[in-house]
Amino acid sequence: MTATDKTFLRGRILLVAFEGWNDAGEAATGAVRVLKDQLDLLPIFEVDPEDYFDFQFNRPTVTADDEGKRGLVWPGAVLYGPRDARSTSSDGVYLLLGTEPSRSWKRFTREIIATVLTEEIESVVFLGAMLADVPHTRPISVFASSENPIVRTELEIERSSYEGPVGILSVLAEAAETVGVPTISVWASVPHYVHNAPSPKATLALIDKVEELTGLDFDRGELADESSAWESGIDALAGEDDDMAAYIQQLEQARDTVDSPEASGEAIAQEFERYLRRRGDGRGEGRAGGDEPWRRD
C-alpha cells in the first residue's frame, strides 16, 4: 500500500465506523470490516462495555466458533493497529470499529482520543452512511467534508453546513480537531427503500473514496460480485411491484438531470421541485445519519 504525498495523509491514519445511526445499510462498518480482514492488525484498545452500553438496547449476541463452542459477544468498540507499527515504521493504517455508545459519550470520546494521541495517529477518516432519495441503479453518491481548513484546501473538499442532531462520529471529529488531529468525514447515500438489507454497493463506494483520498490500495474481495447481486435482487423486487418501479424511475430521472453536463442550477432546482410534487407521499423521511453531509457551503 502506498500513500499520497499530501501532508494530511502522511503517517498514521485511523479509519472509523460505528454500527447504528451512522451506518445505513451497514455500509460504513462493512467497509472497515473488509479492510480489517486484509490488514495485519491487532486490537490495541477496547472500551469497557459496562460503561457505555445499555444492554437492553444493544444486546449481546451468542455465536458459535468453528468447533461449535458457543460464546457471548458484547457490544463495544475496538481500536486496531498494525502489528509492527512500533518496530518498523512510523506509517500505518489503524481501524476503530464498534457500536455507537448508549451513554457517557463525553467520557467515551476522551478514552478514544487519549488512545489516538498515545498511538501518535496523525489523521482520522470517519466513514458513515445515510438513507437518501437515491436510485439503486446509479453509482452510489459519496460526499467528503472536513471542518479543517487545511484539509479542505489540500483535498479540495467542502465544509458541511448542517445544523441539527449528530451521531458519535461528529463528537469524535470535534474532539480530534480540538487536540490538533485533522479529520475528514466520508458519507455514502443508501437508497432508503432498501434500508433493511446490507448494501455492498455503498460499502464498495466508500472504499473507492477512501482510496481516492488516501492513495492507499485495498483489495475489494468479492464486493463487486456482491454489489451486482444486490442490484439485481432489487431489480427483481421492483419488477414485481409497479409502484416501486415507478418510484425508482422518478429517482433515476431526478439523478440523471442533476448529473447531466448541460444541467443549469435553475434546471436542477425545477426538476427537484417537480420530483417533490410527484412524490407527495413522505418517502425518504427519517433518514439515518443526521450529519447530513450533502448540505455544504
C-alpha positions as a printed Julia matrix, in Angstrom:
297×3 Matrix{Float64}:
   0.0     0.0     0.0
   1.28    3.43   -0.87
   0.02    6.74    0.47
  -0.23   10.07   -1.28
   2.29   12.86   -0.74
  -0.32   15.16    0.79
   0.56   16.32    4.28
  -2.77   15.34    5.79
  -2.48   11.76    4.6
   1.08   11.02    5.65
   1.91    8.79    8.56
  -0.63    7.02   10.7
  -4.25    7.13    9.51
  -7.24    5.98   11.55
 -10.41    4.84    9.75
 -13.54    4.88   11.92
 -17.03    3.37   11.6
 -19.8     2.64   14.11
 -22.9     0.5    13.9
 -26.16    2.31   14.49
 -27.36    5.75   13.5
 -24.31    6.46   11.33
 -24.42    3.19    9.37
 -27.32    2.87    6.92
 -27.18   -0.42    5.06
 -24.21   -1.43    7.25
 -22.12    0.27    4.58
 -19.59    2.06    6.8
 -18.91   -0.82    9.18
 -18.91   -3.14    6.19
 -16.09   -1.12    4.62
 -13.98   -1.16    7.78
 -14.55   -4.91    8.2
 -13.37   -5.53    4.64
 -10.18   -3.63    5.42
  -9.74   -5.39    8.76
  -9.88   -8.78    7.05
  -6.96   -7.94    4.78
  -4.68   -5.91    7.07
  -2.28   -7.37    9.63
  -3.8    -5.68   12.68
  -4.05   -6.38   16.39
  -6.53   -4.96   18.92
  -4.68   -2.29   20.91
  -7.54   -0.73   22.85
 -11.09   -1.76   23.8
 -13.66    0.15   25.83
 -15.44   -1.49   28.76
 -18.99   -2.26   27.52
 -20.41   -1.83   31.03
 -19.51    1.85   30.94
 -21.13    2.84   27.66
 -23.89    0.48   26.57
 -27.49   -0.21   27.55
 -27.7    -3.96   27.04
 -31.47   -3.87   26.66
 -30.93   -1.6    23.64
 -27.66   -3.11   22.31
 -27.98   -6.72   23.42
 -25.05   -9.16   23.49
 -25.25  -11.93   20.9
 -24.37  -15.61   21.15
 -22.23  -17.15   18.43
 -20.54  -20.48   17.74
 -16.94  -20.88   16.6
 -15.62  -23.37   14.03
 -15.55  -26.08   16.68
 -19.13  -25.44   17.74
 -18.24  -23.75   21.0
 -20.78  -21.07   21.9
 -19.93  -17.75   23.49
 -21.24  -14.22   24.04
 -20.18  -11.22   22.01
 -20.79   -7.92   23.78
 -21.35   -4.57   22.08
 -18.28   -2.38   22.28
 -15.6    -0.51   20.35
 -12.12   -1.76   19.47
  -9.19    0.15   18.02
  -6.88   -2.0    15.89
  -3.31   -1.12   14.96
  -0.5    -2.53   12.8
   1.35   -5.44   14.32
   4.76   -3.9    13.59
   3.9    -0.19   13.98
   6.4     0.45   16.79
   9.31   -1.57   15.47
   9.49   -0.97   11.72
   7.66    2.12   10.53
   6.0     5.32   11.61
   3.29    4.81    8.98
   0.28    2.54    9.04
  -3.49    2.16    8.9
  -5.47    1.93   12.14
  -9.14    0.96   12.42
 -11.77    1.83   15.02
 -14.85   -0.36   14.76
 -17.74   -0.65   17.15
 -21.3     0.12   18.13
 -22.42    3.67   18.82
 -22.48    4.02   22.63
 -25.75    4.4    24.52
 -24.45    6.8    27.19
 -21.44    8.72   28.55
 -20.41   10.0    25.13
 -18.01   12.58   26.57
 -16.09   10.01   28.62
 -16.15    7.57   25.7
 -14.69   10.28   23.47
 -11.95   11.12   25.96
 -10.89    7.46   26.04
 -10.74    7.2    22.26
  -8.87   10.48   21.8
  -6.37    9.55   24.52
  -5.58    6.36   22.59
  -5.28    8.3    19.32
  -2.69   10.56   20.93
  -0.84    7.68   22.59
  -0.56    5.88   19.26
   0.59    9.12   17.59
  -2.15    8.83   14.96
  -1.83   11.8    12.61
  -5.2    11.93   10.83
  -8.67   10.4    11.12
 -11.15    9.44    8.4
 -14.73    8.91    9.61
 -16.98    6.68    7.49
 -20.76    6.97    7.59
 -23.82    6.07    5.54
 -27.25    7.69    5.4
 -30.61    6.83    3.89
 -31.43    9.11    0.98
 -33.73    9.59   -2.0
 -31.33    7.96   -4.48
 -31.84    5.13   -7.0
 -30.01    1.84   -6.54
 -29.38    1.67  -10.3
 -26.96    4.61  -10.37
 -23.49    4.98   -8.84
 -23.65    5.49   -5.08
 -23.13    9.14   -4.16
 -20.28    9.69   -1.7
 -19.6    13.05   -0.08
 -16.45   14.11    1.74
 -16.22   17.11    4.06
 -13.98   18.49    6.78
 -14.01   21.14    9.47
 -10.27   21.6     8.97
  -9.42   24.41    6.5
  -6.03   22.92    5.62
  -7.62   19.56    4.85
 -10.3    21.21    2.72
  -7.65   23.02    0.7
  -5.38   20.0     0.25
  -8.13   17.56   -0.7
 -10.37   20.09   -2.48
 -13.4    19.16   -0.42
 -16.01   21.28    1.31
 -17.3    22.05    4.76
 -20.66   20.73    5.94
 -23.23   23.42    6.74
 -25.6    21.05    8.53
 -27.09   22.11   11.87
 -29.02   19.58   13.94
 -28.71   16.23   15.77
 -25.49   14.32   15.2
 -24.02   10.9    15.87
 -20.88    9.81   17.7
 -18.8    10.44   14.57
 -19.33   14.19   14.84
 -18.49   14.17   18.55
 -15.23   12.3    17.95
 -14.37   14.53   14.98
 -14.74   17.72   17.0
 -12.64   16.28   19.83
  -9.89   15.18   17.43
  -9.73   18.59   15.78
  -9.59   20.23   19.21
  -6.39   18.34   20.09
  -4.83   19.03   16.69
  -5.59   15.81   14.82
  -7.08   16.69   11.4
 -10.19   14.82   10.27
 -12.32   14.13    7.23
 -15.85   12.68    7.05
 -16.89   10.44    4.15
 -20.58    9.56    3.75
 -22.37    7.27    1.31
 -26.03    7.68    0.29
 -28.01    4.44    0.57
 -31.42    4.05   -1.16
 -33.97    4.39    1.61
 -36.37    1.86    0.06
 -33.9    -0.98    0.73
 -32.79    0.15    4.17
 -33.34   -3.24    5.84
 -30.65   -5.01    3.81
 -26.86   -4.58    3.86
 -25.65   -2.51    0.91
 -22.41   -3.89   -0.58
 -22.62   -1.31   -3.36
 -22.39    1.5    -0.79
 -19.58   -0.33    1.01
 -17.66   -0.58   -2.25
 -18.23    3.12   -2.95
 -16.84    4.09    0.46
 -13.7     2.0    -0.08
 -13.25    3.57   -3.51
 -13.48    7.04   -1.96
 -11.01    6.19    0.81
  -8.55    5.02   -1.82
  -9.06    8.19   -3.82
  -8.43   10.41   -0.8
  -5.58    8.48    0.8
  -3.75    6.89   -2.11
  -3.85    3.57   -0.28
  -4.64    0.4    -2.22
  -7.14   -2.13   -0.86
  -8.37   -5.46   -2.17
 -12.11   -5.4    -2.91
 -12.52   -9.14   -2.46
 -15.97  -10.26   -3.61
 -17.58   -6.83   -3.17
 -18.04   -6.24   -6.9
 -19.95   -9.5    -7.33
 -21.96   -8.87   -4.17
 -22.84   -5.38   -5.41
 -24.09   -6.74   -8.72
 -26.17   -9.4    -6.94
 -27.6    -6.74   -4.59
 -28.65   -4.55   -7.52
 -30.12   -7.49   -9.43
 -32.12   -8.54   -6.38
 -33.68   -5.1    -6.05
 -34.4    -5.07   -9.79
 -36.29   -8.34   -9.36
 -38.36   -6.92   -6.5
 -39.16   -3.79   -8.48
 -40.21   -5.96  -11.42
 -42.98   -7.39   -9.23
 -44.11   -4.04   -7.79
 -45.37   -1.38  -10.21
 -45.4     1.37   -7.57
 -41.82    0.65   -6.55
 -40.7     0.56  -10.19
 -42.38    3.91  -10.9
 -40.8     5.47   -7.82
 -37.33    4.24   -8.78
 -37.85    5.68  -12.27
 -38.62    9.08  -10.71
 -35.42    8.9    -8.69
 -33.45    7.96  -11.81
 -34.85   10.91  -13.75
 -34.0    13.32  -10.93
 -30.48   11.92  -10.6
 -29.83   11.97  -14.34
 -30.99   15.57  -14.56
 -28.62   16.66  -11.81
 -25.71   14.69  -13.3
 -26.16   15.83  -16.9
 -23.35   18.11  -18.19
 -25.8    20.67  -19.57
 -27.81   20.96  -16.36
 -28.03   24.52  -15.04
 -28.72   25.38  -11.44
 -32.21   26.54  -12.37
 -32.97   23.34  -14.3
 -31.81   21.21  -11.4
 -33.98   23.19   -8.99
 -37.01   22.86  -11.26
 -36.55   19.11  -11.63
 -36.2    18.75   -7.88
 -39.42   20.7    -7.32
 -41.24   18.52   -9.85
 -39.9    15.44   -8.15
 -41.17   16.63   -4.76
 -44.62   17.35   -6.23
 -44.75   13.9    -7.85
 -43.62   12.21   -4.67
 -46.08   13.71   -2.2
 -46.1    10.61   -0.03
 -43.45   11.25    2.59
 -40.94    8.83    1.09
 -37.4     9.44    2.28
 -38.31   10.95    5.64
 -36.44    9.84    8.72
 -33.04    9.38    7.13
 -30.25    7.72    9.03
 -27.11    9.74    9.53
 -28.12   13.09   10.95
 -24.84   14.73   10.0
 -26.36   15.3     6.53
 -23.05   15.85    4.65
 -24.9    16.65    1.41
 -25.62   20.13    2.75
 -22.46   22.06    2.01
 -21.33   25.68    1.89
